[in-house]
Coordinates of C-alpha atoms and ligand atoms in Angstrom, one line a residue:
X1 CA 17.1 13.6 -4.2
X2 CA 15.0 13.9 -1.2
X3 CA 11.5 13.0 -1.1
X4 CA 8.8 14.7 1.3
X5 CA 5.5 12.6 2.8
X6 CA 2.4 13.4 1.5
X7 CA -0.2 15.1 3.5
X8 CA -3.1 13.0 4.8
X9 CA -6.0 13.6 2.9
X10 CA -8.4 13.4 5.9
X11 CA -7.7 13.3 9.6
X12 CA -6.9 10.6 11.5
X13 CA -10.3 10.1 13.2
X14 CA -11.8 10.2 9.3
X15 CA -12.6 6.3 9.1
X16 CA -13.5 5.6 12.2
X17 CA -15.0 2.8 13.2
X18 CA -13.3 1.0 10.4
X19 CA -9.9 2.3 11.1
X20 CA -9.3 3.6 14.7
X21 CA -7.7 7.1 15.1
X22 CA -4.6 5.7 16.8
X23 CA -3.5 3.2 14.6
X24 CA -4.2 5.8 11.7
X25 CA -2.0 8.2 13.6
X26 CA 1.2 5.9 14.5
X27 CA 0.8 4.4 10.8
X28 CA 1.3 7.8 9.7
X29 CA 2.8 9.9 11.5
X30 CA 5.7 7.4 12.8
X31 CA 5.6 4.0 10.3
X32 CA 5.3 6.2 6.8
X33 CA 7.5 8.7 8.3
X34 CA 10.5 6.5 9.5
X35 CA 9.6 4.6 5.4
X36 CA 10.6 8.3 4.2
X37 CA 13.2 8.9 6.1
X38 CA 15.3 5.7 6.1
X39 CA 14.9 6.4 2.2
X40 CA 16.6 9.7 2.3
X41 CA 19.4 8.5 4.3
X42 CA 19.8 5.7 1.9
X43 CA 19.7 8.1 -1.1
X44 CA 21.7 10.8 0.6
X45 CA 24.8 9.1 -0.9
X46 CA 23.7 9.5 -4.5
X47 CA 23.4 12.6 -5.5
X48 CA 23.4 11.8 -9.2
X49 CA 20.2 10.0 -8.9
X50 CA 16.6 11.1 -10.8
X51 CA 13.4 10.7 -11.0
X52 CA 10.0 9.9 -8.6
X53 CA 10.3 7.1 -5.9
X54 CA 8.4 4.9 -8.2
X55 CA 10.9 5.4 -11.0
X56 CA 13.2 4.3 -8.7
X57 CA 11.5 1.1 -7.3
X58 CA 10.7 0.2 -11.2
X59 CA 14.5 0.7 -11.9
X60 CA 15.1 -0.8 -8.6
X61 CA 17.4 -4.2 -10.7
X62 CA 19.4 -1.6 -12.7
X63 CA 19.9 1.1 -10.2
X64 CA 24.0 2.2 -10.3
X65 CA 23.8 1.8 -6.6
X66 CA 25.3 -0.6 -3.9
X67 CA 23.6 -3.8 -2.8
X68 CA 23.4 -2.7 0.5
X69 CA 21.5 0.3 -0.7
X70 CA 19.6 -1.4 -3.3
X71 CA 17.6 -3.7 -0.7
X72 CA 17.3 -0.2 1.5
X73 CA 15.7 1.1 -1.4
X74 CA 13.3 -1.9 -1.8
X75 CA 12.1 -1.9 1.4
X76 CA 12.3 1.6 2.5
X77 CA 11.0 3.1 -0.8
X78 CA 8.7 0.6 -1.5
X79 CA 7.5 1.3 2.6
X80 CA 7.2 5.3 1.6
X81 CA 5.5 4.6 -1.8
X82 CA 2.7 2.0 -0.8
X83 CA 1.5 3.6 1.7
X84 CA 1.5 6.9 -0.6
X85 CA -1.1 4.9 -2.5
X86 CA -3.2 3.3 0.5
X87 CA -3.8 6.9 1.9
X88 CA -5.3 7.8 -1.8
X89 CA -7.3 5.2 -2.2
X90 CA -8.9 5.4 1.6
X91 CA -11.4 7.8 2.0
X92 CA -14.5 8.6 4.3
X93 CA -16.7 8.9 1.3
X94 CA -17.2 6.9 -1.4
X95 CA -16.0 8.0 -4.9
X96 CA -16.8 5.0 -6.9
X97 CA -14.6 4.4 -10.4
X98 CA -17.4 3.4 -12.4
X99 CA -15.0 2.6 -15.3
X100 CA -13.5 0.5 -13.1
X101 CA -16.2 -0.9 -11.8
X102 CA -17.2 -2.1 -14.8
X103 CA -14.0 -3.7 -16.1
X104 CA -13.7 -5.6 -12.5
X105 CA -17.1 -7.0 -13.5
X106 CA -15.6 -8.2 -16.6
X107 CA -12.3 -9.8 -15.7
X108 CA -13.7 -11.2 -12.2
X109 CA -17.7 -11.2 -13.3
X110 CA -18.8 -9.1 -10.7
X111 CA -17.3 -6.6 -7.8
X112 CA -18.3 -9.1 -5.0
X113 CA -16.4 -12.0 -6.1
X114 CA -13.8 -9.6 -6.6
X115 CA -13.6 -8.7 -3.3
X116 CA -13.7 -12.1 -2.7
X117 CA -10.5 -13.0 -4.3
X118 CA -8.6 -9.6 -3.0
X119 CA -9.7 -10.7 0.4
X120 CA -8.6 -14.0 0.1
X121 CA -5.6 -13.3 -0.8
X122 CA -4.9 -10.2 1.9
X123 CA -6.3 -13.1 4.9
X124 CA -4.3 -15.7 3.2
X125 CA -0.8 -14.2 3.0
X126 CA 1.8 -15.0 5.6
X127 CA 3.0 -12.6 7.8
X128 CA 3.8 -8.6 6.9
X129 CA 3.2 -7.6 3.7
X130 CA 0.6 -6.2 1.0
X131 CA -2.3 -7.4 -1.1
X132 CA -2.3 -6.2 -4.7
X133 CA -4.8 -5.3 -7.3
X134 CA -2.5 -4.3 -10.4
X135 CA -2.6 -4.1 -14.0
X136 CA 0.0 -6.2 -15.5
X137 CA 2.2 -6.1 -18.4
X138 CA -0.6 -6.6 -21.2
X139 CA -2.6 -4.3 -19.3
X140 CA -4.6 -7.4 -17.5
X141 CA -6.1 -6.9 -14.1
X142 CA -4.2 -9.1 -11.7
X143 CA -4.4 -9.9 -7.1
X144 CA -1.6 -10.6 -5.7
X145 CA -0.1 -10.7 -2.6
X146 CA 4.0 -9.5 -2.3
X147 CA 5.6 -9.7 0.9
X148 CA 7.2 -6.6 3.1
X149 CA 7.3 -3.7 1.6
X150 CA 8.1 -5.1 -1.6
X151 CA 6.0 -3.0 -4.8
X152 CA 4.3 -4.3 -8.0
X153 CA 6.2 -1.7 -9.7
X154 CA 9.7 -3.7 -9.8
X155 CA 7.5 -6.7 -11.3
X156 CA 7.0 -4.0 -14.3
X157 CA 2.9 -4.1 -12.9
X158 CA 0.9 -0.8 -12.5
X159 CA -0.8 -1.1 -9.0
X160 CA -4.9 0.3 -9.0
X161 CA -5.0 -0.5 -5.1
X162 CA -3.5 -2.1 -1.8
X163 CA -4.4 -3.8 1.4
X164 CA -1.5 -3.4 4.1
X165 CA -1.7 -6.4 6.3
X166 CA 1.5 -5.7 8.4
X167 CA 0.2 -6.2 12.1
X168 CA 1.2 -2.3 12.5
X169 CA -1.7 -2.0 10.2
X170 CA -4.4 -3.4 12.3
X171 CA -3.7 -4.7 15.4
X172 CA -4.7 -1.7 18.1
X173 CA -8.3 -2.3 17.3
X174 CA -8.0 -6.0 15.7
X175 CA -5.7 -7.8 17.7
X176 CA -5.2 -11.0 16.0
X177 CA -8.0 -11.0 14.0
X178 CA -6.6 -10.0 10.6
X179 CA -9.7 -11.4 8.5
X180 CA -12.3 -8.7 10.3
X181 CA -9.9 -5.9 9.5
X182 CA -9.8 -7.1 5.5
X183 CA -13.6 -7.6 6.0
X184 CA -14.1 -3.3 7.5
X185 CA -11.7 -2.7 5.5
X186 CA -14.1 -2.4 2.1
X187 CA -15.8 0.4 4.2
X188 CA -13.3 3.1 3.6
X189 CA -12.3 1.9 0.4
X190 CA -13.3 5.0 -1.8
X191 CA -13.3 4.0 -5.1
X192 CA -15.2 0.7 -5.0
Ligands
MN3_201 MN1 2.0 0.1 6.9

């Protein structure tokens, strides 16, 4: 199995001021693209193997593959298939999920503290990783953070959205300033 990167659904320059052109570009073009490719390699050796990336990252425990190759497919996988989703959920206009609007209101009791509690949890977490907003096993909204590139899918949770806080993420325009980034960030988030 060989998997492709998706195209960009805007250009690079689309969420400026938010998200500078440049970081957009290396995140892209060079961070998603080595995710993808270090995948391939890994998968090169198993030809017998099916099924999306995110079967394989929600199979990732049970995969008939070696150890070696199983963290490769955590990290480089879960590298090609979270950014997949942060691409899709960015935008330069908003498309707001009213449905899921409302249902945030209800578990969280409105969309500001939920952005609260996302926010928190993307400033909070310690060092590279991902902030979560997932629907768990009974279907319950859940934030989380994981760290690396590790995905919600292996915990058997359906991820809505994600925050990448790696410094690769940020830092050309944000330096060291990680809570202004999560703070823009809510800007080119389309679908809230
Ligand atoms: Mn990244």
């Amino acid at each position: 199995m060989k998997f492709e990167l998706p195209k960009l659904p805007y250009n690079f320059d689309a969420l400026e001021p938010y998200l500078d052109a440049e970081t957009m570009e290396i995140h892209y073009s060079k961070h998603h693209q080595t995710y993808l490719d270090k995948l391939n390699e890994a998968l090169a050796k198993y030809p017998d193997l099916s099924g999306s990336a995110e079967d394989l990252l929600k199979n990732l425990k049970s995969l008939p593959v070696d150890e070696a190759d199983r963290k490769k497919i955590q990290n480089f996988g879960g590298g090609f298939v979270n950014h997949n989703l942060y691409w899709s959920v960015m935008g330069p206009k908003k498309q707001v999920d009213e449905k899921l609007s409302k249902e945030i209101e209800a578990a969280f009791g409105s969309v500001n503290e939920f952005k609260k509690v996302f926010g928190d949890a993307a400033k909070a977490h310690f060092g590279s990783g991902w902030a979560w907003f997932v629907r768990d096993e009974s279907s319950a909204l859940k934030i989380y953070s994981l760290p690396n590139q590790d995905s919600p899918l292996t915990l058997g949770h359906m991820p809505i959205l994600n925050l990448d806080v790696w410094e690769h993420a940020y830092y050309l325009k944000y330096r060291n300033k990680r809570p202004d980034f999560v703070d823009a960030w809510w800007n080119v988030l389309k679908l809230i």
